[in-house]
Amino acid sequence: STSGFLSLIALHSAIEFSSATTPLLFRGILLDDLSRPVPNAYVQFWQTDSNGVYDHPQSISDRGELNPSFQYFGTDQTNDNGEFFFKTYKPGLYPSRPIAHIHFKVFVDGEDVLTSQFYFAGENGGNPSRLTLDLQETTDDGVLSL
């Protein structure tokens, strides 16, 4: 059942983040309230670039220009095991929210069922630990895994 609590599990935990320009690979699993994988759901991410600018008209006018090499948002469909993947960068800070975070939204059967954000270890500002990401370097090419 997806009518109750949905869980997002961020796999691969624990390391130090080195640079706002180091790619991050986020691998997660979407589970239903009975801890079963949720296939064919959509997980959407959105965030600022490394300068704290969102792809939003107010953010652009207040904080600067968009980075043409950054996408700012994305959506992935979960596979049969509930897994989803994103490649991104650590978001920058902005004055009204001085904690790095990545927003996410989950859609199941076309319905928006969960909206929240992930925070980074060491700067989560007292947010729940299940929403806190620890980073691990997983390859020699400098890609970090969440």
Tab-separated table of C-alpha atoms in Angstrom:
chain	number	residue	atom	x	y	z
A	1	SER	CA	0.000	0.000	0.000
A	2	THR	CA	1.231	3.493	-0.756
A	3	SER	CA	-1.521	5.276	1.121
A	4	GLY	CA	0.514	5.424	4.333
A	5	PHE	CA	4.092	6.389	5.042
A	6	LEU	CA	6.604	6.240	2.214
A	7	SER	CA	10.301	5.899	2.922
A	8	LEU	CA	13.201	7.106	0.842
A	9	ILE	CA	16.406	5.332	1.720
A	10	ALA	CA	19.647	6.983	0.665
A	11	LEU	CA	22.191	4.259	0.123
A	12	HIS	CA	25.955	4.514	0.624
A	13	SER	CA	26.535	6.649	3.707
A	14	ALA	CA	29.489	8.433	5.347
A	15	ILE	CA	32.296	10.748	4.142
A	16	GLU	CA	33.449	14.238	3.864
A	17	PHE	CA	32.406	16.527	1.051
A	18	SER	CA	35.250	18.309	-0.699
A	19	SER	CA	33.904	20.676	-3.349
A	20	ALA	CA	30.705	22.232	-4.678
A	21	THR	CA	31.843	21.162	-8.144
A	22	THR	CA	32.415	17.492	-7.285
A	23	PRO	CA	29.669	15.356	-8.867
A	24	LEU	CA	27.365	13.522	-6.461
A	25	LEU	CA	25.646	10.262	-7.374
A	26	PHE	CA	22.471	9.778	-5.361
A	27	ARG	CA	21.095	6.238	-5.204
A	28	GLY	CA	17.901	5.699	-3.266
A	29	ILE	CA	15.105	3.191	-2.732
A	30	LEU	CA	11.458	4.166	-2.397
A	31	LEU	CA	9.552	1.930	0.036
A	32	ASP	CA	5.890	1.838	0.991
A	33	ASP	CA	4.514	1.768	4.545
A	34	LEU	CA	5.165	-1.995	4.717
A	35	SER	CA	8.822	-1.546	3.613
A	36	ARG	CA	8.140	-2.969	0.140
A	37	PRO	CA	9.780	-1.366	-2.911
A	38	VAL	CA	7.525	1.007	-4.876
A	39	PRO	CA	8.073	0.432	-8.623
A	40	ASN	CA	7.073	2.898	-11.368
A	41	ALA	CA	6.843	5.905	-9.041
A	42	TYR	CA	8.509	9.198	-9.918
A	43	VAL	CA	11.018	10.945	-7.676
A	44	GLN	CA	11.719	14.568	-8.536
A	45	PHE	CA	14.681	16.597	-7.234
A	46	TRP	CA	15.249	20.345	-7.430
A	47	GLN	CA	17.951	22.501	-5.914
A	48	THR	CA	20.133	25.575	-6.263
A	49	ASP	CA	23.356	25.685	-8.234
A	50	SER	CA	26.655	26.080	-6.365
A	51	ASN	CA	26.010	29.865	-6.125
A	52	GLY	CA	22.659	29.439	-4.344
A	53	VAL	CA	20.553	30.319	-7.419
A	54	TYR	CA	17.333	28.416	-8.223
A	55	ASP	CA	15.929	28.162	-11.742
A	56	HIS	CA	13.078	30.447	-10.710
A	57	PRO	CA	12.410	34.027	-11.875
A	58	GLN	CA	12.653	35.567	-8.382
A	59	SER	CA	15.854	33.711	-7.531
A	60	ILE	CA	17.488	34.698	-10.794
A	61	SER	CA	16.734	38.387	-10.355
A	62	ASP	CA	17.820	38.386	-6.709
A	63	ARG	CA	20.903	36.155	-6.827
A	64	GLY	CA	22.405	36.200	-10.308
A	65	GLU	CA	22.341	34.419	-13.623
A	66	LEU	CA	21.602	30.769	-14.281
A	67	ASN	CA	24.525	28.445	-14.789
A	68	PRO	CA	24.040	27.097	-18.358
A	69	SER	CA	25.890	23.862	-17.513
A	70	PHE	CA	23.608	22.956	-14.564
A	71	GLN	CA	20.104	21.450	-14.901
A	72	TYR	CA	18.638	22.523	-11.470
A	73	PHE	CA	15.985	19.753	-11.384
A	74	GLY	CA	15.268	16.250	-12.591
A	75	THR	CA	12.855	13.343	-12.335
A	76	ASP	CA	13.597	9.624	-12.275
A	77	GLN	CA	11.201	6.682	-12.387
A	78	THR	CA	11.770	3.947	-9.811
A	79	ASN	CA	12.645	0.512	-11.173
A	80	ASP	CA	11.077	-2.803	-10.067
A	81	ASN	CA	13.201	-2.671	-6.883
A	82	GLY	CA	12.079	0.873	-6.040
A	83	GLU	CA	15.540	2.245	-6.913
A	84	PHE	CA	16.176	5.670	-8.412
A	85	PHE	CA	19.347	7.569	-9.274
A	86	PHE	CA	20.446	11.196	-9.672
A	87	LYS	CA	23.749	12.789	-10.568
A	88	THR	CA	24.055	16.334	-9.261
A	89	TYR	CA	26.275	18.692	-7.250
A	90	LYS	CA	26.096	19.985	-3.712
A	91	PRO	CA	23.706	22.953	-3.705
A	92	GLY	CA	24.886	26.400	-2.714
A	93	LEU	CA	23.509	28.514	0.111
A	94	TYR	CA	21.287	31.569	-0.088
A	95	PRO	CA	20.598	34.212	2.578
A	96	SER	CA	17.111	33.114	3.661
A	97	ARG	CA	18.131	29.435	3.964
A	98	PRO	CA	21.777	29.059	5.027
A	99	ILE	CA	21.669	25.229	5.075
A	100	ALA	CA	22.492	23.191	1.945
A	101	HIS	CA	19.524	21.051	0.930
A	102	ILE	CA	17.985	19.180	-1.999
A	103	HIS	CA	14.210	19.251	-2.384
A	104	PHE	CA	12.356	16.136	-3.467
A	105	LYS	CA	8.832	15.148	-4.360
A	106	VAL	CA	7.397	11.649	-4.842
A	107	PHE	CA	4.557	10.816	-7.239
A	108	VAL	CA	2.771	7.455	-7.087
A	109	ASP	CA	0.083	6.682	-9.667
A	110	GLY	CA	0.201	10.333	-10.731
A	111	GLU	CA	-0.515	11.597	-7.205
A	112	ASP	CA	1.895	13.853	-5.276
A	113	VAL	CA	2.337	11.807	-2.064
A	114	LEU	CA	5.431	13.283	-0.411
A	115	THR	CA	7.381	16.557	-0.546
A	116	SER	CA	10.422	17.208	1.637
A	117	GLN	CA	14.159	17.905	1.467
A	118	PHE	CA	17.446	16.185	2.187
A	119	TYR	CA	20.199	17.875	4.200
A	120	PHE	CA	23.933	17.198	4.442
A	121	ALA	CA	25.669	15.704	7.474
A	122	GLY	CA	27.224	18.332	9.716
A	123	GLU	CA	24.855	21.050	8.521
A	124	ASN	CA	21.361	19.630	8.927
A	125	GLY	CA	20.256	22.271	11.448
A	126	GLY	CA	18.448	19.789	13.685
A	127	ASN	CA	16.421	18.170	10.894
A	128	PRO	CA	15.567	14.454	11.177
A	129	SER	CA	18.537	12.132	10.684
A	130	ARG	CA	16.618	10.067	8.113
A	131	LEU	CA	16.726	13.163	5.874
A	132	THR	CA	20.459	13.727	6.411
A	133	LEU	CA	22.901	12.615	3.721
A	134	ASP	CA	26.430	11.452	4.470
A	135	LEU	CA	28.797	11.438	1.505
A	136	GLN	CA	31.233	8.698	0.480
A	137	GLU	CA	33.839	8.772	-2.214
A	138	THR	CA	33.234	5.644	-4.257
A	139	THR	CA	35.459	5.917	-7.317
A	140	ASP	CA	38.872	7.177	-8.357
A	141	ASP	CA	37.314	9.809	-10.643
A	142	GLY	CA	36.201	11.960	-7.692
A	143	VAL	CA	32.469	11.182	-7.918
A	144	LEU	CA	30.858	11.162	-4.495
A	145	SER	CA	28.034	8.818	-3.658
A	146	LEU	CA	25.113	9.626	-1.406
